[in-house]
Amino acid sequence: MPPKRIAIVTSSTRRPRLNPTITRYVYDVLSADPTIPTTPNSDPSITDPRHITLEILDLAKQSLPLYDESVIPASLPATDPTPHYTKPHAQAWSSIVRKCDAFIFVTPQYNWSIPASLKNALDYLFHEWKGKPAGIVSYGSRGGGKAAEHLRGVLNGLRMRAVGTAPGLIIKHTGLPVGSLSEEEEQVELDARDVEGWRQAGIEGMMRNLGMELVCELDKE
Ligand SMILES: Cc1cc2nc3c(=O)[nH]c(=O)nc-3n(C[C@H](O)[C@H](O)[C@H](O)COP(=O)(O)O)c2cc1C
């Protein structure tokens, strides 16, 4: 059996943005955890079903317009919905999501909810999400708990198996660069005081719990 693929989803799409930095933080914590059986790539020769690959899936790279499909995703054939979308971007997004076995949605809080980019990307599909394990990591000035709550409701609507642990990262000091910037200059460095705050709040332990909960869900399949 090939390794199970967990996609860590970068949800905001503006520039510059903090989301890629938080996504990388989640990736680093989980890939450094010896109890989570990760493998560095999707090597099909690895036959141990406990093996997991972690990969980053950035919504900004999917170029999804605001939902413009005439079909209702839940009404498409469950076993092979992809060719039934009418737009090439929806078909492309469908085939990407179908190949992933589980997801960790890393989301900021925008006005007490999730960014429209994430809701839009979720709305595009149904069967590709349905039944798959999902984790939530939120961030914001108070940890983004309201975004996490809204997202849990949406994931339930998509019949995903959202796990319980949902770390919320409080951002107090990390800032975004301003001005007209190149892609390299847009990279955001985490402020050490925020990282220390997360450490004291046990955020890394929560992330590892979340990772193990996903692995347990995948092991049930
Ligand atoms: C449109 C918008 C709405 C926001 N609303 C909230 C909010 O409700 N609560 C909060 O803590 N932060 C809020 N923020 C601050 C964001 O958490 C912060 O800007 C964060 O960097 C956003 O993630 P991003 O940089 O990846 O887009 C908001 C930011 C934006 C752009």
Short mmCIF file of C-alpha atoms and ligand atoms in Angstrom, two decimals:
data_model
loop_
_atom_site.label_atom_id
_atom_site.label_comp_id
_atom_site.label_asym_id
_atom_site.label_seq_id
_atom_site.Cartn_x
_atom_site.Cartn_y
_atom_site.Cartn_z
CA MET A 1 0.00 0.00 0.00
CA PRO A 2 1.44 3.45 -0.89
CA PRO A 3 2.02 6.00 1.90
CA LYS A 4 -1.02 7.95 3.06
CA ARG A 5 -0.84 11.60 2.05
CA ILE A 6 -1.69 14.32 4.54
CA ALA A 7 -1.99 17.73 2.89
CA ILE A 8 -1.30 20.76 5.09
CA VAL A 9 -3.43 23.44 3.48
CA THR A 10 -2.34 27.09 3.31
CA SER A 11 -5.68 28.89 3.24
CA SER A 12 -5.14 32.63 2.83
CA THR A 13 -4.19 33.90 -0.61
CA ARG A 14 -3.27 37.58 -0.23
CA ARG A 15 0.28 38.91 -0.53
CA PRO A 16 2.16 39.27 1.67
CA ARG A 17 0.62 36.84 4.15
CA LEU A 18 1.48 34.96 7.28
CA ASN A 19 -0.13 31.67 6.34
CA PRO A 20 2.84 30.02 4.55
CA THR A 21 5.02 30.64 7.61
CA ILE A 22 2.47 29.09 9.99
CA THR A 23 1.96 26.18 7.57
CA ARG A 24 5.73 25.56 7.54
CA TYR A 25 5.75 25.66 11.35
CA VAL A 26 3.03 22.97 11.46
CA TYR A 27 4.93 20.92 8.86
CA ASP A 28 8.19 21.18 10.84
CA VAL A 29 6.59 20.21 14.16
CA LEU A 30 4.85 17.17 12.67
CA SER A 31 7.75 15.96 10.54
CA ALA A 32 10.10 16.17 13.55
CA ASP A 33 7.80 14.05 15.72
CA PRO A 34 9.25 10.51 15.87
CA THR A 35 5.87 9.03 16.86
CA ILE A 36 4.25 10.13 13.60
CA PRO A 37 5.43 7.66 10.95
CA THR A 38 6.33 10.16 8.24
CA THR A 39 8.34 9.47 5.13
CA PRO A 40 9.97 12.33 3.20
CA ASN A 41 8.29 11.64 -0.13
CA SER A 42 5.51 9.62 -1.69
CA ASP A 43 7.81 6.74 -2.58
CA PRO A 44 5.44 4.07 -3.94
CA SER A 45 7.93 1.34 -3.01
CA ILE A 46 7.24 1.91 0.70
CA THR A 47 4.71 -0.72 1.61
CA ASP A 48 4.26 -0.07 5.34
CA PRO A 49 0.68 1.24 5.56
CA ARG A 50 1.58 3.31 8.64
CA HIS A 51 3.79 5.52 6.55
CA ILE A 52 2.56 9.04 6.09
CA THR A 53 3.71 11.78 3.77
CA LEU A 54 3.18 15.40 4.73
CA GLU A 55 2.87 17.89 1.93
CA ILE A 56 1.96 21.53 1.67
CA LEU A 57 -1.03 22.49 -0.47
CA ASP A 58 -1.21 26.23 -1.06
CA LEU A 59 -4.61 27.56 -2.17
CA ALA A 60 -2.89 30.61 -3.69
CA LYS A 61 -1.37 28.28 -6.28
CA GLN A 62 -4.70 26.76 -7.38
CA SER A 63 -5.98 29.89 -9.18
CA LEU A 64 -9.58 29.12 -8.29
CA PRO A 65 -12.02 31.89 -9.25
CA LEU A 66 -15.07 32.48 -7.08
CA TYR A 67 -17.26 29.41 -7.46
CA ASP A 68 -18.44 29.30 -11.05
CA GLU A 69 -19.57 25.71 -11.59
CA SER A 70 -23.07 25.02 -12.89
CA VAL A 71 -23.08 21.61 -11.21
CA ILE A 72 -23.69 20.91 -7.53
CA PRO A 73 -20.65 18.88 -6.38
CA ALA A 74 -22.66 16.63 -4.03
CA SER A 75 -24.86 15.56 -6.95
CA LEU A 76 -21.98 14.24 -9.07
CA PRO A 77 -21.10 10.52 -9.23
CA ALA A 78 -19.32 9.72 -5.96
CA THR A 79 -16.81 7.30 -7.42
CA ASP A 80 -15.51 9.56 -10.19
CA PRO A 81 -16.73 13.16 -9.96
CA THR A 82 -13.72 14.78 -11.69
CA PRO A 83 -14.76 14.59 -15.38
CA HIS A 84 -18.24 15.87 -14.52
CA TYR A 85 -17.13 19.38 -13.58
CA THR A 86 -17.63 21.79 -16.43
CA LYS A 87 -14.55 23.99 -15.80
CA PRO A 88 -10.90 22.93 -16.19
CA HIS A 89 -9.89 24.60 -12.89
CA ALA A 90 -12.54 22.59 -11.02
CA GLN A 91 -11.38 19.36 -12.65
CA ALA A 92 -7.77 20.16 -11.77
CA TRP A 93 -8.68 20.96 -8.16
CA SER A 94 -10.78 17.80 -7.93
CA SER A 95 -7.92 15.58 -9.04
CA ILE A 96 -5.49 17.20 -6.60
CA VAL A 97 -7.81 16.75 -3.61
CA ARG A 98 -8.77 13.21 -4.60
CA LYS A 99 -5.14 12.13 -4.32
CA CYS A 100 -4.88 13.27 -0.68
CA ASP A 101 -6.01 11.02 2.16
CA ALA A 102 -6.30 13.59 4.97
CA PHE A 103 -5.97 17.34 5.48
CA ILE A 104 -4.80 19.85 8.05
CA PHE A 105 -6.39 23.21 7.32
CA VAL A 106 -4.18 26.03 8.56
CA THR A 107 -6.40 29.09 8.64
CA PRO A 108 -6.30 32.67 9.84
CA GLN A 109 -9.37 34.30 11.33
CA TYR A 110 -10.96 36.88 9.04
CA ASN A 111 -13.85 38.75 10.70
CA TRP A 112 -14.67 35.93 13.08
CA SER A 113 -14.62 33.29 10.34
CA ILE A 114 -12.38 31.66 7.73
CA PRO A 115 -11.04 33.50 4.67
CA ALA A 116 -13.32 33.38 1.62
CA SER A 117 -10.48 31.64 -0.27
CA LEU A 118 -10.78 28.60 1.97
CA LYS A 119 -14.59 28.46 1.91
CA ASN A 120 -14.49 28.82 -1.88
CA ALA A 121 -11.95 26.00 -2.29
CA LEU A 122 -14.04 23.75 -0.03
CA ASP A 123 -17.29 24.57 -1.85
CA TYR A 124 -15.87 23.50 -5.23
CA LEU A 125 -15.90 19.82 -4.26
CA PHE A 126 -17.83 17.31 -2.18
CA HIS A 127 -17.02 13.63 -2.72
CA GLU A 128 -13.30 14.46 -2.84
CA TRP A 129 -13.53 15.63 0.82
CA LYS A 130 -16.22 13.29 2.08
CA GLY A 131 -15.19 10.76 4.72
CA LYS A 132 -11.58 11.95 4.92
CA PRO A 133 -9.94 12.85 8.26
CA ALA A 134 -9.31 16.55 8.81
CA GLY A 135 -7.48 18.69 11.36
CA ILE A 136 -7.74 22.41 12.04
CA VAL A 137 -4.98 24.83 13.05
CA SER A 138 -6.08 28.46 13.42
CA TYR A 139 -4.27 31.68 14.16
CA GLY A 140 -5.16 35.25 14.99
CA SER A 141 -4.76 37.88 17.66
CA ARG A 142 -6.66 35.57 20.04
CA GLY A 143 -5.86 32.29 18.33
CA GLY A 144 -8.56 32.30 15.67
CA GLY A 145 -10.97 30.10 17.64
CA LYS A 146 -14.03 31.53 15.92
CA ALA A 147 -12.57 30.65 12.51
CA ALA A 148 -11.85 27.14 13.78
CA GLU A 149 -15.45 26.77 14.99
CA HIS A 150 -16.89 27.91 11.65
CA LEU A 151 -14.53 25.64 9.77
CA ARG A 152 -15.55 22.64 11.87
CA GLY A 153 -19.17 23.28 10.90
CA VAL A 154 -18.26 23.43 7.20
CA LEU A 155 -16.16 20.25 7.42
CA ASN A 156 -19.06 18.48 9.13
CA GLY A 157 -21.29 19.59 6.25
CA LEU A 158 -18.79 18.04 3.85
CA ARG A 159 -18.96 14.85 5.95
CA MET A 160 -15.27 15.02 6.76
CA ARG A 161 -14.03 13.34 9.95
CA ALA A 162 -12.68 16.37 11.80
CA VAL A 163 -10.49 15.39 14.77
CA GLY A 164 -10.93 17.06 18.15
CA THR A 165 -7.59 18.74 18.81
CA ALA A 166 -7.46 22.18 17.17
CA PRO A 167 -4.51 24.33 18.22
CA GLY A 168 -5.07 28.09 18.06
CA LEU A 169 -1.94 30.19 17.68
CA ILE A 170 -2.02 33.62 19.25
CA ILE A 171 -0.17 36.18 17.11
CA LYS A 172 0.90 39.17 19.15
CA HIS A 173 4.27 40.23 17.79
CA THR A 174 4.86 38.72 14.34
CA GLY A 175 4.33 41.37 11.67
CA LEU A 176 4.08 41.37 7.89
CA PRO A 177 6.52 43.24 5.63
CA VAL A 178 5.02 46.27 3.87
CA GLY A 179 5.54 47.90 0.49
CA SER A 180 6.08 46.56 -2.99
CA LEU A 181 8.00 43.35 -2.40
CA SER A 182 9.54 40.47 -4.30
CA GLU A 183 8.43 36.95 -3.38
CA GLU A 184 11.58 36.44 -1.26
CA GLU A 185 11.03 39.70 0.60
CA GLU A 186 7.49 38.59 1.44
CA GLN A 187 8.77 35.74 3.60
CA VAL A 188 7.58 36.33 7.16
CA GLU A 189 9.82 35.48 10.10
CA LEU A 190 8.05 34.36 13.25
CA ASP A 191 8.73 36.64 16.22
CA ALA A 192 10.51 34.60 18.91
CA ARG A 193 8.12 35.97 21.54
CA ASP A 194 5.14 34.43 19.72
CA VAL A 195 6.94 31.08 19.39
CA GLU A 196 7.77 31.18 23.10
CA GLY A 197 4.13 31.97 23.91
CA TRP A 198 3.03 28.92 21.88
CA ARG A 199 5.61 26.79 23.66
CA GLN A 200 4.31 27.88 27.06
CA ALA A 201 0.72 27.24 25.94
CA GLY A 202 1.63 23.70 24.85
CA ILE A 203 0.80 24.35 21.19
CA GLU A 204 3.42 21.97 19.81
CA GLY A 205 2.07 19.15 21.97
CA MET A 206 -1.44 19.90 20.67
CA MET A 207 -0.15 19.78 17.10
CA ARG A 208 1.45 16.41 17.71
CA ASN A 209 -1.83 15.17 19.22
CA LEU A 210 -3.65 16.41 16.15
CA GLY A 211 -1.14 14.56 13.94
CA MET A 212 -1.58 11.33 15.91
CA GLU A 213 -5.37 11.65 15.80
CA LEU A 214 -5.17 11.88 12.00
CA VAL A 215 -2.84 8.88 11.83
CA CYS A 216 -5.28 6.89 14.02
CA GLU A 217 -8.16 7.87 11.73
CA LEU A 218 -6.14 6.80 8.67
CA ASP A 219 -5.25 3.50 10.35
CA LYS A 220 -8.96 2.70 10.68
CA GLU A 221 -9.32 2.60 6.90
C1 LIG B 1 -9.95 40.85 6.28
C2 LIG B 1 -9.28 40.54 7.59
C3 LIG B 1 -10.05 40.30 8.70
C4 LIG B 1 -9.44 39.97 9.93
N1 LIG B 1 -10.20 39.62 11.00
C5 LIG B 1 -9.61 39.18 12.13
C6 LIG B 1 -10.38 38.65 13.21
O1 LIG B 1 -11.59 38.57 13.18
N2 LIG B 1 -9.73 38.22 14.32
C7 LIG B 1 -8.35 38.25 14.41
O2 LIG B 1 -7.80 37.85 15.43
N3 LIG B 1 -7.60 38.73 13.39
C8 LIG B 1 -8.20 39.18 12.27
N4 LIG B 1 -7.43 39.63 11.23
C9 LIG B 1 -5.98 39.66 11.40
C10 LIG B 1 -5.37 38.39 10.85
O3 LIG B 1 -5.46 37.33 11.77
C11 LIG B 1 -3.90 38.63 10.50
O4 LIG B 1 -3.85 39.73 9.60
C12 LIG B 1 -3.23 37.43 9.84
O5 LIG B 1 -1.93 37.79 9.45
C13 LIG B 1 -4.03 36.99 8.61
O6 LIG B 1 -3.41 35.89 7.98
P1 LIG B 1 -2.74 36.04 6.54
O7 LIG B 1 -1.62 37.05 6.73
O8 LIG B 1 -2.22 34.70 6.22
O9 LIG B 1 -3.79 36.56 5.61
C14 LIG B 1 -8.02 39.94 10.02
C15 LIG B 1 -7.25 40.21 8.88
C16 LIG B 1 -7.86 40.48 7.67
C17 LIG B 1 -7.02 40.71 6.44
#
